[in-house]
Coordinates of C-alpha atoms and ligand atoms in Angstrom, one line a residue:
X210 CA 0.0 0.0 0.0
X211 CA 1.1 3.6 -0.6
X212 CA 0.3 5.4 2.6
X213 CA 0.3 9.1 3.4
X214 CA 1.2 9.8 7.0
X215 CA 0.5 13.4 8.2
X216 CA 2.5 14.5 11.2
X217 CA 4.9 11.7 10.7
X218 CA 7.9 13.6 12.1
X219 CA 6.1 13.9 15.5
X220 CA 6.2 11.5 18.5
X221 CA 3.4 9.1 17.5
X222 CA 3.5 9.5 13.7
X223 CA 7.2 8.8 13.6
X224 CA 6.7 5.7 15.7
X225 CA 4.1 4.5 13.3
X226 CA 6.3 5.3 10.2
X227 CA 9.3 3.4 11.7
X228 CA 7.1 0.4 12.4
X229 CA 5.6 0.4 8.9
X230 CA 9.0 0.6 7.3
X231 CA 10.4 -2.1 9.5
X232 CA 7.4 -4.3 8.7
X233 CA 6.4 -4.6 12.3
X234 CA 2.8 -5.2 11.3
X235 CA 3.4 -7.9 8.7
X236 CA 5.3 -8.7 5.5
X237 CA 3.8 -6.0 3.3
X238 CA 6.4 -3.6 2.0
X239 CA 4.3 -0.4 2.4
X240 CA 5.5 2.8 0.7
X241 CA 5.2 5.9 3.0
X242 CA 4.9 9.6 2.3
X243 CA 5.3 11.7 5.4
X244 CA 3.7 15.2 5.2
X245 CA 4.8 17.3 8.1
X246 CA 5.1 21.0 8.6
X247 CA 8.1 20.5 11.1
X248 CA 6.7 22.8 13.8
X249 CA 8.7 23.0 17.0
X250 CA 7.2 19.5 17.7
X251 CA 8.3 17.8 14.4
X252 CA 11.8 16.4 14.1
X253 CA 13.3 14.8 11.1
X254 CA 15.7 12.9 13.3
X255 CA 12.7 10.8 14.3
X256 CA 12.6 9.3 10.8
X257 CA 15.0 7.0 8.9
X258 CA 15.6 9.6 6.2
X259 CA 17.2 7.9 3.2
X260 CA 15.0 4.8 3.6
X261 CA 14.1 3.8 0.1
X262 CA 10.3 3.4 0.8
X263 CA 10.0 6.7 2.6
X264 CA 9.4 10.1 1.0
X265 CA 9.4 13.2 3.2
X266 CA 7.5 16.3 2.3
X267 CA 7.7 19.4 4.4
X268 CA 4.3 21.1 4.2
X269 CA 1.2 22.2 5.9
X270 CA -2.1 20.2 6.0
X271 CA -3.9 23.5 5.5
X272 CA -2.3 23.9 2.1
X273 CA -5.0 22.6 -0.3
X274 CA -2.9 23.1 -3.4
X275 CA -0.1 21.0 -2.0
X276 CA -2.5 18.2 -0.9
X277 CA -4.1 18.2 -4.4
X278 CA -0.7 17.5 -5.8
X279 CA 0.4 15.0 -3.2
X280 CA -2.6 12.8 -2.5
X281 CA -3.3 11.2 -5.9
X282 CA -1.7 7.7 -6.0
X283 CA -2.0 7.0 -2.3
X284 CA -4.3 4.2 -1.3
X285 CA -4.5 5.3 2.3
X286 CA -3.9 8.3 4.7
X287 CA -3.3 8.1 8.4
X288 CA -3.8 11.5 10.0
X289 CA -1.7 12.3 13.0
X290 CA -0.7 15.9 12.3
X291 CA -2.0 18.3 15.0
X292 CA -1.1 20.9 17.5
X293 CA -1.0 18.5 20.5
X294 CA 0.0 20.2 23.8
X295 CA -2.9 21.3 26.1
X296 CA -0.8 24.0 27.9
X297 CA 0.1 25.7 24.6
X298 CA -3.6 25.7 23.7
X299 CA -4.3 27.6 26.9
X300 CA -1.7 30.1 26.0
X301 CA -3.0 30.6 22.5
X302 CA -5.6 28.5 20.7
X303 CA -5.5 29.9 17.1
X304 CA -3.0 27.4 15.8
X305 CA -5.0 24.6 17.3
X306 CA -8.2 25.6 15.5
X307 CA -6.3 26.2 12.3
X308 CA -4.3 23.0 12.1
X309 CA -6.6 20.6 13.9
X310 CA -10.0 21.7 12.5
X311 CA -9.2 23.5 9.2
X312 CA -6.2 21.2 8.5
X313 CA -8.3 18.1 9.0
X314 CA -11.1 19.4 6.7
X315 CA -8.5 20.4 4.0
X316 CA -7.0 16.9 4.2
X317 CA -10.3 15.1 4.0
X318 CA -11.5 17.3 1.1
X319 CA -8.3 16.4 -0.8
X320 CA -8.8 12.7 0.1
X321 CA -12.3 12.8 -1.4
X322 CA -11.0 14.5 -4.6
X323 CA -8.1 12.1 -4.9
X324 CA -10.3 9.0 -4.2
X325 CA -8.1 7.9 -1.4
X326 CA -9.6 4.5 -0.5
X327 CA -9.0 4.5 3.3
X328 CA -8.4 7.1 5.9
X329 CA -7.8 6.9 9.7
X330 CA -8.2 10.1 11.7
X331 CA -6.2 9.8 15.0
X332 CA -7.9 11.5 17.9
X333 CA -7.9 11.5 21.7
X334 CA -9.9 10.6 24.8
X335 CA -9.8 14.3 25.8
X336 CA -12.7 15.1 23.5
X337 CA -15.1 13.6 26.1
X338 CA -14.1 16.0 28.9
X339 CA -13.6 14.5 32.4
X340 CA -15.2 11.5 34.1
X341 CA -15.2 10.8 37.8
X342 CA -15.9 7.1 37.8
X343 CA -16.4 4.4 35.2
X344 CA -15.3 4.8 31.5
X345 CA -16.6 6.2 28.2
X346 CA -17.9 4.1 25.4
X347 CA -17.6 5.4 21.8
X348 CA -21.2 6.8 22.1
X349 CA -20.4 9.2 24.9
X350 CA -21.1 12.9 24.2
X351 CA -18.2 15.1 23.2
X352 CA -17.7 17.6 26.0
X353 CA -14.2 18.9 25.6
X354 CA -12.8 21.3 28.2
X355 CA -9.5 22.6 26.8
X356 CA -9.0 24.5 23.5
X357 CA -6.9 21.5 22.4
X358 CA -9.6 19.0 23.2
X359 CA -12.2 21.2 21.6
X360 CA -10.2 21.5 18.4
X361 CA -9.8 17.7 18.3
X362 CA -13.5 17.2 18.9
X363 CA -14.1 19.6 16.0
X364 CA -11.8 17.5 13.7
X365 CA -13.7 14.4 14.8
X366 CA -17.0 16.0 13.7
X367 CA -15.5 17.0 10.4
X368 CA -14.4 13.4 9.8
X369 CA -17.9 12.1 10.7
X370 CA -19.4 14.7 8.2
X371 CA -17.0 13.6 5.4
X372 CA -18.1 10.0 5.9
X373 CA -21.8 10.9 5.9
X374 CA -21.8 13.6 3.2
X375 CA -19.1 12.4 0.8
X376 CA -19.0 8.7 1.6
X377 CA -15.3 8.9 2.5
X378 CA -14.0 5.7 4.0
X379 CA -12.7 7.2 7.2
X380 CA -12.5 5.6 10.7
X381 CA -11.6 7.5 13.9
X382 CA -9.4 6.4 16.8
X383 CA -9.5 7.9 20.3
X384 CA -6.5 7.0 22.5
X385 CA -5.5 7.6 26.1
X386 CA -2.2 9.3 27.1
X387 CA 0.9 7.9 25.3
X388 CA 4.4 7.5 26.5
X389 CA 7.6 6.2 24.9
X390 CA 10.8 7.2 23.2
X391 CA 10.9 10.3 20.9
X392 CA 8.2 12.2 22.9
X393 CA 8.8 15.9 23.0
X394 CA 10.1 17.0 26.4
X395 CA 7.2 19.4 26.9
X396 CA 5.0 16.5 27.7
X397 CA 4.9 15.3 31.3
X398 CA 6.9 12.0 31.3
X399 CA 9.8 13.2 29.2
X400 CA 9.7 16.6 30.9
X401 CA 10.1 15.0 34.3
X402 CA 12.7 12.4 33.2
X403 CA 14.8 15.0 31.4
X404 CA 14.5 17.4 34.4
X405 CA 15.7 14.7 36.7
X406 CA 18.5 13.7 34.4
X407 CA 19.6 17.3 34.5
X408 CA 19.3 17.4 38.3
X409 CA 16.3 19.8 38.2
X410 CA 13.0 19.5 40.2
X411 CA 9.8 18.3 38.7
X412 CA 6.7 20.6 38.6
X413 CA 3.5 18.7 39.6
X414 CA 0.2 20.5 38.9
X415 CA -1.9 21.3 42.0
X416 CA -2.1 18.3 44.4
X417 CA -1.3 15.8 41.7
X418 CA -4.5 13.9 42.0
X419 CA -5.5 14.1 38.3
X420 CA -5.7 10.6 36.9
X421 CA -4.6 9.4 33.4
X422 CA -4.4 6.1 31.6
X423 CA -0.9 5.5 30.2
X424 CA -0.4 3.5 27.0
X425 CA 2.9 2.7 25.3
X426 CA 3.1 4.5 21.9
X427 CA 3.8 1.2 20.1
X428 CA 0.6 -0.3 21.3
X429 CA -1.3 2.8 20.1
X430 CA 0.4 2.6 16.6
X431 CA -0.4 -1.1 16.3
X432 CA -4.0 -0.4 17.1
X433 CA -4.1 2.5 14.5
X434 CA -2.8 0.0 11.9
X435 CA -5.4 -2.6 12.8
X436 CA -8.1 0.1 12.3
X437 CA -6.6 1.0 9.0
X438 CA -6.6 -2.5 7.8
X439 CA -9.9 -3.8 9.3
X440 CA -11.8 -1.0 10.9
X441 CA -15.3 -0.2 9.6
X442 CA -15.8 3.1 7.8
X443 CA -17.5 5.8 9.9
X444 CA -16.8 4.0 13.2
X445 CA -14.9 5.3 16.2
X446 CA -12.5 3.0 18.0
X447 CA -11.2 3.5 21.5
X448 CA -7.6 2.6 22.1
X449 CA -7.0 2.0 25.8
X450 CA -5.8 -0.7 28.1
X451 CA -3.0 1.3 29.7
X452 CA -2.6 1.6 33.4
X453 CA -4.4 4.3 35.3
X454 CA -2.3 6.4 37.7
X455 CA -2.6 9.7 39.5
X456 CA 0.0 12.3 38.4
X457 CA 1.6 12.0 41.8
X458 CA 1.8 8.1 41.5
X459 CA 3.3 8.6 38.0
X460 CA 5.8 11.1 39.5
X461 CA 6.8 8.7 42.2
X462 CA 7.5 6.0 39.7
X463 CA 9.7 8.3 37.6
X464 CA 11.6 9.5 40.6
X465 CA 12.3 5.9 41.5
X466 CA 13.4 5.0 38.0
X467 CA 15.7 8.1 37.9
X468 CA 17.2 7.4 41.3
X469 CA 15.7 10.6 42.8
X470 CA 13.6 11.2 45.9
X471 CA 10.4 13.1 46.6
X472 CA 12.3 16.3 47.6
X473 CA 12.5 16.9 43.8
X474 CA 8.7 17.5 43.6
X475 CA 7.6 21.1 43.3
X476 CA 3.8 21.6 43.4
X477 CA 2.9 24.4 41.0
X478 CA -0.5 26.2 40.5
X479 CA -3.0 23.9 38.7
X480 CA -3.6 24.0 35.0
X481 CA -6.7 26.1 34.1
X482 CA -9.7 23.8 33.5
X483 CA -7.6 20.7 34.3
X484 CA -9.6 17.6 33.6
X485 CA -9.7 15.3 36.7
X486 CA -9.8 11.9 35.0
X487 CA -10.0 10.2 31.6
X488 CA -11.0 6.6 31.1
X489 CA -11.9 4.7 28.0
X490 CA -13.9 1.5 27.5
X491 CA -12.0 -0.2 24.7
X492 CA -14.1 -3.4 24.4
X493 CA -15.1 -2.6 20.8
X494 CA -11.6 -2.7 19.3
X495 CA -10.7 -5.8 21.4
X496 CA -13.8 -7.7 20.3
X497 CA -13.9 -6.5 16.7
X498 CA -10.3 -6.3 15.8
X499 CA -8.5 -8.5 18.4
X500 CA -6.5 -5.6 19.8
X501 CA -4.7 -6.1 23.1
X502 CA -1.8 -4.0 24.4
X503 CA 1.6 -5.8 24.7
X504 CA 3.6 -3.4 26.9
X505 CA 3.2 -3.3 30.7
X506 CA 3.6 0.1 32.2
X507 CA 6.4 -1.0 34.6
X508 CA 8.6 -2.4 31.7
X509 CA 7.6 0.3 29.2
X510 CA 8.4 3.2 31.6
X511 CA 11.7 1.6 32.6
X512 CA 12.7 1.3 28.9
X513 CA 11.5 4.8 28.2
X514 CA 13.6 6.3 31.0
X515 CA 16.6 4.2 29.7
X516 CA 16.0 5.7 26.2
X517 CA 16.1 9.3 27.5
X518 CA 19.2 8.4 29.5
X519 CA 20.9 6.9 26.5
X520 CA 19.9 9.7 24.0
X521 CA 20.7 13.0 25.6
X522 CA 21.7 14.5 22.2
X523 CA 18.1 14.0 21.0
X524 CA 16.3 15.6 23.9
X525 CA 18.9 18.3 24.7
X526 CA 18.6 19.7 21.1
X527 CA 14.8 19.5 21.2
X528 CA 14.4 20.8 24.8
X529 CA 16.5 23.9 24.2
X530 CA 14.9 24.7 20.8
X531 CA 11.2 24.8 21.7
X532 CA 9.5 28.0 23.0
X533 CA 8.7 27.5 26.6
X534 CA 5.1 27.0 28.0
X535 CA 3.6 28.2 31.2
X536 CA 4.7 25.4 33.5
Ligands
NAD680 P1 3.4 15.8 18.2 O1 3.1 17.2 18.7 O2 4.5 15.1 18.8 O3 3.5 15.7 16.6 C1 2.6 16.5 15.8 C2 3.3 16.5 14.4 O4 2.4 17.2 13.5 C3 4.6 17.3 14.4 O5 5.6 16.5 13.7 C4 4.3 18.6 13.7 O6 5.4 19.1 13.0 C5 3.2 18.2 12.8 N1 2.3 19.3 12.4 C6 1.7 20.2 13.3 N2 1.0 21.1 12.6 C7 1.0 20.7 11.3 C8 0.5 21.2 10.1 N3 -0.3 22.3 10.1 N4 0.7 20.5 8.9 C9 1.5 19.4 8.9 N5 2.1 18.9 10.0 C10 1.9 19.5 11.2 O7 2.0 15.0 18.6 P2 1.8 13.5 19.0 O8 1.8 13.3 20.4 O9 2.6 12.6 18.1 O10 0.3 13.3 18.6 C11 -0.1 12.8 17.2 C12 -1.6 12.7 17.1 O11 -2.1 11.8 18.1 C13 -2.3 14.0 17.4 O12 -3.4 14.1 16.5 C14 -2.9 13.9 18.8 O13 -4.0 14.7 19.0 C15 -3.1 12.4 18.9 N6 -3.0 11.8 20.3 C16 -1.9 12.1 21.0 C17 -1.9 11.5 22.3 C18 -0.6 11.6 23.2 O14 -0.6 11.2 24.3 N7 0.5 12.2 22.7 C19 -2.9 10.7 22.8 C20 -4.0 10.5 21.9 C21 -4.1 11.1 20.7

């Protein structure tokens, strides 16, 4: 298959591209085009540039003319490109609405015109808002609280509309929090690990009681590929199955793995509108597509910390390049 991957230089997109090129999902020798704007979050070092089945195009998913040139000839598109950091969306939401909503619409319009046979739109559990107990099914109402989550919810509705209106063969995935190598150090796990590796304290929002489900990025990407190959058009699939921890419990694990003690914790004022808890019911993808995560959090976190310890040149370059956020 010839697959267009948007946002393929970012954390999750690049993990997916590396897996495709190394045939992690089966023997098929897929050809991959990465379309990425290379914002502060994109990094070409995340990709095996020079791989003979990979073409890299630097460009914006809001650029309709570029998409009209690029999409014809691709059988599938997997759409990861987004502005992805909640804190940045609180500081300024315009880029989030532009890329996540307008960019998704521009991509899907081009996919219709180019008769792309199959599209997966990658979304997030954050579109549902916050849940105190239990978990969301795919039918739960969209009640996003942050500008990031609202822009992703908007993109999900655009995808639904392109299915209904234009008959585009698009499925949606909504995943919980990801962790793993190559994640930008603005996100909590690499932020805390790289702080600790540099001997700096870690900033915990509020009292640290907010709860998240953590899934290894490779499990997320394998599930996205399952949906690409066998998911039903117009359907939403939850990708969960990670372990649920409070932010304070997560911090304690990271301190432990980095050989630091709780004196490194600094409580900082809580994030505005901070969702207390996310939790996904992922029975649909398990029953329909046979998905099950392979990584345990204990092992996955230990290997992630080891990756950051072994690759300081990667995160030092990235960390000192990105414009700072509030925390
Ligand atoms: P990321 O910020 O690491 O990567 C985003 C990539 O998109 C970057 O390479 C960036 O350069 C590119 N990009 C941004 N704007 C663009 C534009 N206008 N045109 C082309 N490329 C553009 O994000 P990530 O963590 O890899 O997330 C990927 C997707 O997965 C996003 O859609 C996100 O909403 C979703 N998601 C992320 C998580 C998570 O925990 N990180 C969980 C669930 C869903």
